[in-house]
Amino acid sequence: MSEAPVVEARSLEKRFGGLVAVDEYDLRLERGDLVGLIGPNGAGKTTAYNLLTGVLKPSAGRISLSGRDMTGAAPYLMARAGLARTFQNIRLFSDLSVVENVMCGGHTRLAASTVATMLQLPSFWRAEERLRQTSQEIVERIGLAELAGQRAGDLSYGDQRRVEIGRALAGQPQVLLLDEPAAGLNPSETRDLVSFIRQMNEESGIAVLVVEHDMHLVMDLCKRIQVLNRGKLIAEGTPEEVQGDAAVIEAYLGAGRKERAHA
Amino acid sequence: MSTSHETPPVKLDARVTLPRSGFVAAILTVLIASAAVFAAQQGLSSYVVTLLALLFINAALAVSLTLTNGLTGLFSLGHPAFMTVGAYVAAILTFPVTRKGTMLPGLPEWLAATQLSILPALLIAGAAGGLLALFVGWAVLRLKGHYLAVATLGLIIVVQGLANNWDGITRGGAGLSGLPRLVDVWWAFGFLVLVVAFTWRLKFSSLGRSMMAVRENELAAQCSGINPARLKILAFVIGAVLAAVGGALLAHLVSVITPKTYSVLLAFNLVVMVVIGGSGSIFGALLAAAAITILSEALRPVEESVGLYGLSQVIVAVCLIIVLRLRPSGLFGSGEPGLVRRLYSGRRDA
């Protein structure tokens, strides 16, 4: 593994016309990092995610993955460079089975070439077998072994979230971006999720960035937290530091009434 | 991947032997079907045998459209355009040299002096269709849904116009008649087997799954490392190659090709076959193609005696409406019926 951080974003900026959605956003994720990105609604968290994953092209700034400059690269190239993500509003391949969803995530890494597939060469059969085996293992890891053959669209909300993570893991990413992974989960599902993320992070060293509204989850899970407000980073530090930060408290609770009256 | 949970080892439900059993089942099916075709050829009138050949080619075309529209989720109506190109290319190549000089004065000398047998002509026709699709797809596949449908509809008109007006090479509106009848029911059958086997294997490969992923959710596919643009072009080109070969086969079966032979109406019929069968279902497309071909042929005498031309089209359209009312995703959805799938892929979760 190279010394360069797995993700390095410098001064990312995104403008939609006159609106600056994200301004001067910096992120540095090392191997094994577990960072939370929080902020009030409309702070630009999802825009920041879309910039990092290549869904949106930044208006300014640079992104590099493991030392390689990827600014402006398409999402599939970002994914191939080791960056995987999940979506706030779950985006599965609903009509495919659970294991097939995971297999799609491993397609670029493990599948045979187009030519080998069309000619059904032995290398195709080997690759297909390996892909199935790896995906089966991941399906077991995310605890859905019994549902492997089920249509993904028919699963419960919590299970669908797991499938998304499984699909992301199949690409063997260096970094995983989770967009509100606990949204819609009940408390016990959330606990399972937290321990799964922590375990994945510790065992495989995958760097994780989490956007989440559940403050308990973020403070409990993350080693470092970034706070975004109106597109700007207003604080970064350990959960304790961030919780005590005046700017953060102001962003979430608003400035005191007195103060505003004087302003 | 480290597996730390107290999970049992991966169950290998006889995965090595089962695909082999699927292969055996496929071979057996082809053998039985061949015997049936042979029996039909011996015992039935040449009209019925030709009809059978027509049915095979139609079914193959429907399955090839399933690959483009069903698996990848494109909405292309362009099949007749590629069929027309394939048919003309093959026809010009197989036409007897002795008649080329008078009928097609516009041909360059080397082409006028060439007369190929059907197989190389089919291959070149397929290549021509594929090249056209590559060229057109590069521009048109940026469009989505209805826009793509309109653009490919336009392609049919463009190709028809070209065939109509390029007199020296296509003989204009009169078309090329008296083509050597080089295609019999066995060619049609072979083509169908090839197309079904190819599409089936593609569907149950990682490449086909990725195509379905693009259909299901393009953004998620892209964020999983799949390049949607490349897969769309690939599916479009493969569909076009098969369509071009199918068009060439059809022309050499009925021994005539005119600019109007493969029209917008055919595009509609093929799309109906795919939609009724279920977008992405190979078995559904086969079944729907067979039913619609037989239906429209069976209704022909009725149409003639009652004077109600177009009756079969009306019935096909009504069938489409009924299926869409009762089963919006088609007879079999995007999958294959369980029994068929187990029989030929030999795997329950495949």
Coordinates of C-alpha atoms in Angstrom, one line a residue:
Chain A
M1 CA 0.0 0.0 0.0
S2 CA 1.3 3.4 -0.9
E3 CA 1.8 6.2 1.6
A4 CA -0.7 8.5 0.0
P5 CA -4.1 8.9 1.7
V6 CA -6.8 6.8 0.1
V7 CA -8.9 9.9 -0.5
E8 CA -7.7 13.4 -0.6
A9 CA -10.0 16.2 -1.6
R10 CA -8.7 19.7 -1.6
S11 CA -10.8 22.9 -1.8
L12 CA -13.7 21.2 -3.5
E13 CA -16.3 23.7 -4.7
K14 CA -19.7 23.2 -6.4
R15 CA -21.8 26.0 -7.7
F16 CA -25.3 25.6 -9.2
G17 CA -25.7 29.0 -10.9
G18 CA -25.4 31.6 -8.2
L19 CA -25.8 29.1 -5.4
V20 CA -22.6 27.8 -3.8
A21 CA -23.6 24.3 -2.5
V22 CA -20.2 23.3 -1.4
D23 CA -17.3 25.6 -0.7
E24 CA -13.7 24.9 0.1
Y25 CA -14.4 21.4 1.3
D26 CA -11.3 19.4 2.3
L27 CA -11.2 15.7 3.2
R28 CA -8.3 13.4 4.0
L29 CA -9.0 9.8 4.6
E30 CA -6.2 7.4 5.6
R31 CA -6.4 3.7 5.6
G32 CA -8.6 2.5 8.5
D33 CA -10.1 6.0 9.1
L34 CA -13.7 6.2 10.3
V35 CA -15.0 9.7 9.7
G36 CA -18.5 11.2 10.1
L37 CA -19.8 14.0 8.1
I38 CA -22.7 15.9 9.7
G39 CA -24.6 19.1 9.3
P40 CA -28.1 20.5 9.3
N41 CA -30.4 19.8 6.4
G42 CA -29.3 21.4 3.2
A43 CA -25.7 21.9 4.5
G44 CA -24.3 20.2 1.3
K45 CA -23.5 16.8 2.6
T46 CA -25.1 14.9 -0.3
T47 CA -23.5 17.3 -2.8
A48 CA -20.1 16.6 -1.2
Y49 CA -20.8 12.9 -1.6
N50 CA -21.7 13.4 -5.2
L51 CA -18.5 15.3 -5.8
L52 CA -16.4 12.7 -4.1
T53 CA -18.0 9.9 -6.1
G54 CA -17.8 11.7 -9.5
V55 CA -21.6 11.9 -9.9
L56 CA -21.2 15.7 -10.0
K57 CA -18.1 17.4 -11.4
P58 CA -16.6 19.9 -9.0
S59 CA -16.5 23.6 -10.1
A60 CA -13.1 23.9 -8.5
G61 CA -10.7 21.8 -6.4
R62 CA -9.0 18.5 -6.7
I63 CA -9.7 14.9 -5.8
S64 CA -7.1 12.1 -5.6
L65 CA -7.5 8.5 -4.7
S66 CA -4.5 6.7 -3.4
G67 CA -2.3 9.5 -4.8
R68 CA -3.9 9.3 -8.3
D69 CA -5.6 12.5 -9.5
M70 CA -9.2 11.6 -10.3
T71 CA -10.7 15.1 -10.5
G72 CA -13.7 15.1 -12.9
A73 CA -13.5 11.3 -13.5
A74 CA -16.8 9.5 -14.1
P75 CA -18.3 7.5 -11.2
Y76 CA -17.4 4.1 -12.7
L77 CA -13.8 5.1 -12.8
M78 CA -13.9 6.3 -9.2
A79 CA -15.4 3.0 -8.3
R80 CA -12.7 1.1 -10.1
A81 CA -10.1 3.2 -8.3
G82 CA -11.4 1.8 -5.0
L83 CA -14.2 4.1 -3.9
A84 CA -17.6 2.6 -3.2
R85 CA -20.8 4.1 -1.9
T86 CA -24.3 3.5 -0.8
F87 CA -27.2 5.8 -1.4
Q88 CA -29.5 7.8 0.9
N89 CA -32.5 6.5 -1.0
I90 CA -31.6 2.9 -1.6
R91 CA -30.7 2.1 -5.2
L92 CA -30.6 -1.7 -5.7
F93 CA -31.0 -3.7 -8.8
S94 CA -34.5 -4.6 -7.6
D95 CA -35.3 -7.3 -10.1
L96 CA -32.1 -9.2 -9.5
S97 CA -31.6 -11.5 -6.5
V98 CA -29.5 -10.6 -3.5
V99 CA -26.5 -12.6 -4.6
E100 CA -26.8 -11.2 -8.1
N101 CA -26.7 -7.7 -6.7
V102 CA -23.5 -8.4 -4.9
M103 CA -22.1 -10.1 -8.0
C104 CA -22.8 -7.0 -10.0
G105 CA -20.6 -5.1 -7.5
G106 CA -17.8 -7.6 -8.2
H107 CA -18.2 -7.5 -12.0
T108 CA -15.4 -5.1 -12.8
R109 CA -13.0 -6.8 -10.4
L110 CA -13.6 -10.4 -11.1
A111 CA -15.6 -11.0 -14.3
A112 CA -14.1 -12.4 -17.5
S113 CA -13.5 -10.2 -20.5
T114 CA -16.3 -9.5 -23.0
V115 CA -14.6 -11.7 -25.6
A116 CA -14.1 -14.6 -23.2
T117 CA -17.8 -14.3 -22.1
M118 CA -19.1 -14.3 -25.7
L119 CA -17.0 -17.3 -26.7
Q120 CA -17.7 -19.0 -23.3
L121 CA -14.0 -19.7 -22.9
P122 CA -12.8 -21.7 -19.9
S123 CA -11.5 -18.5 -18.3
F124 CA -15.1 -17.3 -18.4
W125 CA -16.4 -20.3 -16.4
R126 CA -13.6 -19.9 -13.9
A127 CA -14.2 -16.2 -13.4
E128 CA -17.9 -16.8 -13.1
E129 CA -17.3 -19.4 -10.4
R130 CA -15.0 -17.2 -8.4
L131 CA -17.4 -14.3 -8.7
R132 CA -20.2 -16.4 -7.4
Q133 CA -18.2 -17.8 -4.6
T134 CA -16.8 -14.4 -3.4
S135 CA -20.3 -12.9 -3.6
Q136 CA -21.8 -15.8 -1.7
E137 CA -19.2 -15.2 1.0
I138 CA -20.1 -11.5 1.2
V139 CA -23.8 -12.4 1.4
E140 CA -23.0 -14.6 4.4
R141 CA -20.9 -11.8 5.9
I142 CA -23.8 -9.3 5.7
G143 CA -26.0 -12.0 7.3
L144 CA -28.4 -12.6 4.4
A145 CA -27.4 -16.2 3.5
E146 CA -31.0 -17.4 3.7
L147 CA -32.2 -14.7 1.4
A148 CA -29.4 -15.0 -1.2
G149 CA -31.8 -16.1 -3.9
Q150 CA -34.6 -13.6 -3.1
R151 CA -35.5 -10.8 -5.4
A152 CA -33.7 -7.8 -3.8
G153 CA -36.7 -5.5 -4.3
D154 CA -38.8 -7.7 -2.0
L155 CA -36.5 -7.4 1.0
S156 CA -37.2 -5.4 4.1
Y157 CA -35.7 -1.9 4.3
G158 CA -33.0 -2.9 6.7
D159 CA -32.0 -5.9 4.6
Q160 CA -31.9 -3.8 1.4
R161 CA -29.4 -1.5 3.2
R162 CA -27.3 -4.5 3.9
V163 CA -27.4 -5.6 0.2
E164 CA -26.2 -2.2 -0.8
I165 CA -23.2 -2.5 1.6
G166 CA -22.6 -6.0 0.3
R167 CA -22.6 -4.8 -3.3
A168 CA -20.2 -2.0 -2.4
L169 CA -17.9 -4.5 -0.6
A170 CA -17.8 -6.8 -3.6
G171 CA -15.6 -4.3 -5.4
Q172 CA -13.1 -4.6 -2.6
P173 CA -13.0 -0.9 -2.1
Q174 CA -10.3 1.1 -0.2
V175 CA -12.9 3.5 1.0
L176 CA -16.6 3.3 1.5
L177 CA -19.0 6.2 1.6
L178 CA -22.2 5.6 3.5
D179 CA -25.0 8.0 2.9
E180 CA -27.4 7.9 5.9
P181 CA -27.0 4.1 6.4
A182 CA -29.3 4.0 9.4
A183 CA -32.2 5.9 7.9
G184 CA -35.4 3.8 8.3
L185 CA -33.7 1.2 10.5
N186 CA -35.1 0.2 13.8
P187 CA -32.8 0.4 16.9
S188 CA -31.7 -3.2 16.8
E189 CA -31.0 -3.1 13.1
T190 CA -29.0 0.1 13.7
R191 CA -27.0 -1.6 16.4
D192 CA -26.2 -4.5 14.1
L193 CA -25.2 -2.0 11.4
V194 CA -22.9 -0.1 13.7
S195 CA -21.1 -3.2 14.8
F196 CA -20.8 -4.4 11.2
I197 CA -19.3 -1.1 10.0
R198 CA -16.9 -1.1 12.9
Q199 CA -15.8 -4.7 12.3
M200 CA -15.4 -4.1 8.6
N201 CA -13.3 -1.0 9.2
E202 CA -11.1 -2.7 11.8
E203 CA -10.6 -6.0 10.0
S204 CA -10.1 -5.0 6.4
G205 CA -8.9 -1.5 7.0
I206 CA -11.4 0.0 4.7
A207 CA -11.7 3.8 5.3
V208 CA -15.3 4.8 6.0
L209 CA -17.0 8.1 5.6
V210 CA -20.5 8.3 7.0
V211 CA -23.2 10.9 6.6
E212 CA -25.8 10.4 9.2
H213 CA -28.5 12.3 11.1
D214 CA -28.5 9.9 14.0
M215 CA -26.1 11.8 16.3
H216 CA -25.8 9.0 18.8
L217 CA -24.7 6.7 16.0
V218 CA -22.2 9.2 14.6
M219 CA -20.7 10.1 18.0
D220 CA -20.5 6.5 19.0
L221 CA -19.1 5.1 15.7
C222 CA -16.7 7.7 14.3
K223 CA -13.2 8.5 15.3
R224 CA -13.3 11.9 13.7
I225 CA -16.1 14.2 12.7
Q226 CA -16.5 16.9 10.1
V227 CA -19.3 19.5 10.4
L228 CA -20.7 21.1 7.3
N229 CA -23.0 24.2 7.3
R230 CA -24.2 26.1 4.3
G231 CA -21.6 24.3 2.2
K232 CA -18.6 25.2 4.4
L233 CA -16.7 23.1 6.9
I234 CA -17.2 24.8 10.2
A235 CA -15.5 22.2 12.5
E236 CA -13.4 19.1 12.4
G237 CA -12.2 16.9 15.2
T238 CA -13.0 14.1 17.7
P239 CA -16.6 13.7 18.7
E240 CA -15.9 15.4 22.0
E241 CA -14.3 18.4 20.4
V242 CA -17.1 18.8 17.9
Q243 CA -19.8 18.5 20.5
G244 CA -18.3 21.4 22.4
D245 CA -17.6 23.6 19.5
A246 CA -19.5 26.9 19.6
A247 CA -19.9 27.2 15.8
V248 CA -21.4 23.7 15.7
I249 CA -23.9 24.4 18.4
E250 CA -24.9 27.6 16.7
A251 CA -25.4 25.8 13.4
Y252 CA -27.7 23.3 14.9
L253 CA -29.5 25.3 17.5
G254 CA -29.3 28.8 15.9
A255 CA -27.7 31.8 17.6
G256 CA -29.4 32.9 20.8
R257 CA -32.3 35.2 20.4
K258 CA -30.7 38.1 22.2
E259 CA -27.6 37.9 20.0
R260 CA -29.7 37.9 16.9
A261 CA -31.7 40.9 18.1
H262 CA -28.5 42.9 18.4
A263 CA -27.1 41.8 15.1
Chain B
M1 CA -12.2 -11.4 2.5
S2 CA -12.0 -12.5 6.1
T3 CA -15.0 -14.3 7.4
S4 CA -15.1 -13.8 11.1
H5 CA -18.7 -14.5 11.8
E6 CA -19.6 -18.0 13.1
T7 CA -21.0 -18.7 9.6
P8 CA -20.8 -22.2 8.1
P9 CA -18.6 -22.7 5.1
V10 CA -20.1 -21.9 1.7
K11 CA -22.5 -24.5 0.5
L12 CA -21.4 -25.8 -2.8
D13 CA -24.8 -27.2 -3.8
A14 CA -23.3 -29.5 -6.5
R15 CA -22.4 -26.4 -8.5
V16 CA -19.9 -28.2 -10.7
T17 CA -22.2 -30.9 -12.0
L18 CA -25.4 -28.9 -12.3
P19 CA -24.4 -26.6 -15.2
R20 CA -23.3 -29.7 -17.0
S21 CA -26.8 -31.1 -16.6
G22 CA -28.2 -27.8 -18.1
F23 CA -25.9 -28.3 -21.0
V24 CA -27.2 -31.9 -21.5
A25 CA -30.8 -30.7 -21.3
A26 CA -30.1 -28.0 -23.9
I27 CA -28.5 -30.6 -26.3
L28 CA -31.4 -32.9 -25.8
T29 CA -33.9 -30.2 -26.5
V30 CA -32.1 -29.2 -29.7
L31 CA -32.0 -32.9 -30.9
I32 CA -35.7 -33.4 -30.2
A33 CA -36.6 -30.2 -31.9
S34 CA -34.4 -31.2 -34.9
A35 CA -36.3 -34.5 -35.1
A36 CA -39.6 -32.5 -35.1
V37 CA -38.4 -30.2 -37.9
F38 CA -37.2 -33.2 -39.9
A39 CA -40.6 -34.9 -39.4
A40 CA -42.4 -31.6 -40.5
Q41 CA -40.2 -31.4 -43.5
Q42 CA -41.1 -34.9 -44.6
G43 CA -44.7 -35.0 -43.7
L44 CA -46.1 -31.4 -44.2
S45 CA -46.7 -29.2 -47.2
S46 CA -43.9 -26.9 -48.3
Y47 CA -46.2 -24.0 -47.3
V48 CA -46.2 -25.1 -43.6
V49 CA -42.5 -25.8 -43.7
T50 CA -41.8 -22.2 -45.0
L51 CA -44.2 -20.9 -42.3
L52 CA -42.2 -22.8 -39.7
A53 CA -39.0 -21.2 -41.0
L54 CA -40.6 -17.8 -40.8
L55 CA -41.6 -18.6 -37.2
F56 CA -38.1 -19.6 -36.3
I57 CA -36.6 -16.4 -37.8
N58 CA -39.2 -14.2 -36.1
A59 CA -38.6 -15.9 -32.8
A60 CA -34.8 -15.4 -33.2
L61 CA -35.4 -11.7 -34.0
A62 CA -37.7 -11.3 -30.9
V63 CA -35.0 -12.9 -28.7
S64 CA -32.3 -10.6 -30.2
L65 CA -34.5 -7.6 -29.4
T66 CA -34.9 -9.0 -25.9
L67 CA -31.2 -8.7 -25.5
T68 CA -31.2 -5.0 -26.5
N69 CA -34.5 -3.8 -25.0
G70 CA -35.2 -6.4 -22.3
L71 CA -31.8 -7.0 -20.7
T72 CA -30.3 -3.6 -21.1
G73 CA -33.5 -1.6 -20.9
L74 CA -33.0 0.4 -24.1
F75 CA -36.1 1.2 -26.0
S76 CA -34.9 0.6 -29.6
L77 CA -37.3 0.3 -32.5
G78 CA -34.4 0.0 -34.9
H79 CA -34.5 -3.7 -35.7
P80 CA -36.1 -3.3 -39.2
A81 CA -33.4 -0.8 -40.2
F82 CA -30.7 -3.3 -39.4
M83 CA -32.6 -6.1 -41.1
T84 CA -33.0 -4.1 -44.2
V85 CA -29.3 -3.3 -44.3
G86 CA -28.4 -6.9 -43.7
A87 CA -30.9 -8.2 -46.3
Y88 CA -29.6 -5.8 -49.0
V89 CA -25.9 -6.5 -48.3
A90 CA -26.4 -10.2 -48.4
A91 CA -28.7 -10.1 -51.5
I92 CA -26.1 -8.1 -53.4
L93 CA -23.5 -10.6 -52.4
T94 CA -25.4 -13.7 -53.4
F95 CA -27.0 -12.4 -56.5
P96 CA -25.9 -14.3 -59.7
V97 CA -23.1 -12.4 -61.5
T98 CA -24.9 -12.9 -64.8
R99 CA -27.9 -10.8 -63.8
K100 CA -26.1 -8.2 -61.7
G101 CA -24.9 -6.3 -64.7
T102 CA -28.3 -5.5 -66.0
M103 CA -30.2 -5.2 -62.8
L104 CA -27.7 -3.3 -60.7
P105 CA -25.6 -1.1 -62.9
G106 CA -24.4 1.0 -60.1
L107 CA -22.3 -1.7 -58.4
P108 CA -18.6 -1.2 -58.5
E109 CA -16.9 -3.7 -60.7
W110 CA -15.4 -5.9 -58.0
L111 CA -18.8 -6.3 -56.4
A112 CA -20.5 -7.0 -59.7
A113 CA -18.0 -9.8 -60.3
T114 CA -18.5 -11.4 -56.9
Q115 CA -21.0 -14.0 -56.0
L116 CA -20.8 -15.5 -52.6
S117 CA -22.5 -18.5 -51.0
I118 CA -25.0 -17.8 -48.2
L119 CA -22.7 -18.2 -45.1
P120 CA -20.1 -15.6 -45.9
A121 CA -22.9 -13.3 -47.2
L122 CA -24.7 -13.7 -43.8
L123 CA -21.5 -12.9 -41.9
I124 CA -20.8 -9.8 -43.9
A125 CA -24.4 -8.7 -43.6
G126 CA -24.1 -9.1 -39.8
A127 CA -20.9 -7.1 -39.8
A128 CA -22.6 -4.4 -41.8
G129 CA -25.5 -4.2 -39.4
G130 CA -23.1 -4.1 -36.5
L131 CA -21.0 -1.3 -38.0
L132 CA -24.1 0.8 -38.7
A133 CA -25.3 0.2 -35.1
L134 CA -21.9 1.2 -33.7
F135 CA -22.0 4.4 -35.7
V136 CA -25.6 5.2 -34.9
G137 CA -25.4 4.1 -31.3
W138 CA -22.5 6.3 -30.6
A139 CA -24.7 9.3 -31.3
V140 CA -28.2 8.0 -30.4
L141 CA -27.6 6.1 -27.1
R142 CA -27.1 9.3 -25.2
L143 CA -30.9 9.6 -25.6
K144 CA -33.1 7.9 -23.1
G145 CA -36.5 6.1 -23.3
H146 CA -38.9 7.6 -25.7
Y147 CA -36.2 9.8 -27.4
L148 CA -34.3 6.7 -28.3
A149 CA -37.4 5.1 -29.6
V150 CA -38.1 8.1 -31.9
A151 CA -34.5 8.3 -33.0
T152 CA -34.4 4.6 -34.0
L153 CA -37.8 5.0 -35.7
G154 CA -36.2 7.7 -37.7
L155 CA -33.4 5.3 -38.6
I156 CA -35.9 2.9 -40.2
I157 CA -37.2 5.8 -42.4
V158 CA -33.6 6.8 -43.3
V159 CA -32.6 3.3 -44.3
Q160 CA -35.9 2.9 -46.3
G161 CA -35.3 6.2 -48.1
L162 CA -31.7 5.1 -48.9
A163 CA -32.9 1.8 -50.3
N164 CA -35.6 3.6 -52.3
N165 CA -33.4 6.1 -53.9
W166 CA -30.0 4.4 -54.4
D167 CA -31.3 2.9 -57.7
G168 CA -28.0 1.7 -59.1
I169 CA -27.3 -0.5 -56.1
T170 CA -30.7 -1.4 -54.7
R171 CA -33.0 -1.2 -57.7
G172 CA -35.1 1.4 -55.9
G173 CA -38.7 0.8 -54.9
A174 CA -39.0 -2.3 -57.0
G175 CA -36.6 -4.1 -54.8
L176 CA -34.5 -7.1 -55.6
S177 CA -36.7 -10.0 -56.6
G178 CA -35.7 -13.5 -57.7
L179 CA -33.0 -13.9 -55.1
P180 CA -31.5 -17.3 -55.0
R181 CA -33.6 -19.3 -52.4
L182 CA -30.6 -20.3 -50.4
V183 CA -32.3 -20.5 -47.0
D184 CA -34.5 -23.4 -45.9
V185 CA -36.0 -24.3 -42.6
W186 CA -32.7 -25.7 -41.3
W187 CA -30.9 -22.4 -41.7
A188 CA -33.8 -20.7 -39.8
F189 CA -33.7 -23.4 -37.1
G190 CA -29.9 -23.2 -36.8
F191 CA -30.1 -19.4 -36.5
L192 CA -32.8 -19.6 -33.8
V193 CA -30.7 -22.2 -31.8
L194 CA -27.7 -20.0 -32.1
V195 CA -29.4 -16.8 -31.0
V196 CA -31.2 -18.4 -28.1
A197 CA -28.1 -20.2 -26.8
F198 CA -26.0 -17.0 -27.1
T199 CA -28.6 -14.8 -25.4
W200 CA -29.2 -17.3 -22.7
R201 CA -25.5 -17.7 -21.9
L202 CA -25.1 -13.9 -22.0
K203 CA -28.0 -13.4 -19.7
F204 CA -26.6 -15.7 -17.1
S205 CA -23.1 -14.3 -17.2
S206 CA -21.6 -11.4 -15.3
L207 CA -21.8 -9.3 -18.5
G208 CA -25.5 -9.9 -18.8
R209 CA -26.1 -9.3 -15.2
S210 CA -24.3 -5.9 -15.5
M211 CA -26.6 -5.1 -18.5
M212 CA -29.6 -5.8 -16.3
A213 CA -28.0 -3.7 -13.5
V214 CA -27.9 -0.8 -16.0
R215 CA -31.5 -1.4 -16.8
E216 CA -32.5 -1.5 -13.1
N217 CA -30.6 1.5 -11.8
E218 CA -28.0 3.2 -14.0
L219 CA -26.5 5.4 -11.4
A220 CA -26.0 2.5 -8.9
A221 CA -24.5 0.5 -11.7
Q222 CA -22.1 3.2 -12.5
C223 CA -21.1 3.7 -8.9
S224 CA -20.4 -0.1 -8.8
G225 CA -17.7 0.3 -11.5
I226 CA -19.9 -0.6 -14.4
N227 CA -19.6 1.6 -17.5
P228 CA -23.2 1.9 -18.8
A229 CA -22.3 3.6 -22.0
R230 CA -20.1 0.7 -23.1
L231 CA -22.7 -1.9 -22.2
K232 CA -25.5 -0.1 -24.0
I233 CA -23.4 0.2 -27.2
L234 CA -22.5 -3.5 -26.8
A235 CA -26.1 -4.6 -26.4
F236 CA -27.2 -2.4 -29.3
V237 CA -24.6 -3.7 -31.6
I238 CA -25.1 -7.3 -30.8
G239 CA -28.9 -6.9 -31.3
A240 CA -28.2 -5.2 -34.6
V241 CA -25.8 -7.9 -35.8
L242 CA -28.4 -10.6 -35.1
A243 CA -31.1 -8.5 -36.7
A244 CA -29.0 -8.0 -39.9
V245 CA -28.4 -11.7 -40.2
G246 CA -32.1 -12.4 -39.5
G247 CA -33.1 -9.9 -42.2
A248 CA -30.7 -11.5 -44.7
L249 CA -32.1 -15.0 -43.9
L250 CA -35.6 -13.8 -44.3
A251 CA -34.9 -12.3 -47.7
H252 CA -33.3 -15.5 -48.9
L253 CA -36.2 -17.5 -47.6
V254 CA -38.9 -15.6 -49.5
S255 CA -36.4 -14.6 -52.2
V256 CA -37.3 -11.0 -52.4
I257 CA -36.3 -7.8 -50.6
T258 CA -37.9 -4.3 -51.1
P259 CA -37.4 -1.1 -49.1
K260 CA -40.8 -1.7 -47.6
T261 CA -40.3 -5.4 -46.5
Y262 CA -39.2 -4.5 -43.1
S263 CA -41.3 -1.6 -42.0
V264 CA -42.3 0.3 -38.8
L265 CA -45.1 -2.3 -38.5
L266 CA -42.5 -5.1 -38.0
A267 CA -40.8 -3.0 -35.4
F268 CA -44.1 -2.7 -33.6
N269 CA -44.7 -6.5 -33.9
L270 CA -41.3 -7.3 -32.5
V271 CA -41.6 -4.9 -29.6
V272 CA -45.0 -6.4 -28.9
M273 CA -43.5 -9.9 -28.8
V274 CA -40.9 -8.7 -26.3
V275 CA -43.4 -6.9 -24.2
I276 CA -46.0 -9.7 -24.1
G277 CA -43.3 -12.2 -23.3
G278 CA -41.9 -10.0 -20.5
S279 CA -39.0 -7.6 -21.0
G280 CA -35.8 -9.7 -20.6
S281 CA -37.5 -13.1 -20.7
I282 CA -36.0 -15.2 -23.5
F283 CA -38.6 -17.9 -23.1
G284 CA -41.4 -15.3 -23.1
A285 CA -40.1 -13.8 -26.3
L286 CA -40.0 -17.2 -27.9
L287 CA -43.5 -18.1 -26.9
A288 CA -44.9 -14.7 -27.9
A289 CA -43.2 -14.7 -31.3
A290 CA -44.5 -18.2 -32.0
A291 CA -48.0 -17.3 -31.0
I292 CA -48.1 -14.0 -32.9
T293 CA -46.6 -15.5 -36.1
I294 CA -49.1 -18.4 -36.0
L295 CA -52.0 -16.2 -35.2
S296 CA -51.4 -13.7 -38.0
E297 CA -50.9 -16.5 -40.5
A298 CA -54.0 -18.4 -39.3
L299 CA -56.1 -15.2 -39.6
R300 CA -55.1 -14.5 -43.2
P301 CA -57.8 -16.7 -44.8
V302 CA -60.4 -15.1 -42.5
E303 CA -59.1 -11.6 -43.4
E304 CA -59.4 -12.5 -47.1
S305 CA -62.9 -14.0 -47.0
V306 CA -64.4 -11.3 -44.8
G307 CA -62.5 -8.5 -46.4
L308 CA -61.3 -7.3 -43.0
Y309 CA -57.6 -6.7 -43.8
G310 CA -55.6 -5.8 -40.7
L311 CA -57.7 -8.0 -38.4
S312 CA -54.6 -9.8 -37.1
Q313 CA -53.0 -6.5 -36.3
V314 CA -56.1 -5.5 -34.3
I315 CA -56.1 -8.8 -32.4
V316 CA -52.4 -8.5 -31.7
A317 CA -53.0 -5.0 -30.3
V318 CA -55.9 -6.2 -28.2
C319 CA -53.7 -9.0 -26.8
L320 CA -51.1 -6.4 -25.9
I321 CA -53.6 -4.3 -24.1
I322 CA -55.0 -7.3 -22.2
V323 CA -51.5 -8.5 -21.2
L324 CA -50.5 -5.0 -20.1
R325 CA -53.7 -4.7 -18.1
L326 CA -53.4 -8.0 -16.3
R327 CA -49.6 -8.5 -16.1
P328 CA -47.9 -5.2 -16.7
S329 CA -44.4 -6.8 -16.7
G330 CA -45.4 -9.3 -19.4
L331 CA -46.0 -13.0 -19.1
F332 CA -42.8 -13.9 -17.4
G333 CA -41.4 -10.6 -16.2
S334 CA -37.7 -10.3 -16.8
G335 CA -37.0 -13.8 -15.6
E336 CA -37.4 -17.2 -17.1
P337 CA -40.1 -19.6 -15.8
G338 CA -38.7 -21.6 -12.9
L339 CA -38.9 -25.0 -14.6
V340 CA -37.1 -23.8 -17.7
R341 CA -34.5 -22.0 -15.7
R342 CA -33.7 -25.0 -13.5
L343 CA -33.7 -27.3 -16.5
Y344 CA -31.2 -25.3 -18.6
S345 CA -29.0 -23.5 -16.1
G346 CA -29.1 -26.3 -13.6
R347 CA -29.0 -23.8 -10.8
R348 CA -31.8 -22.5 -8.6
D349 CA -30.5 -19.1 -7.9
A350 CA -29.1 -18.4 -11.4

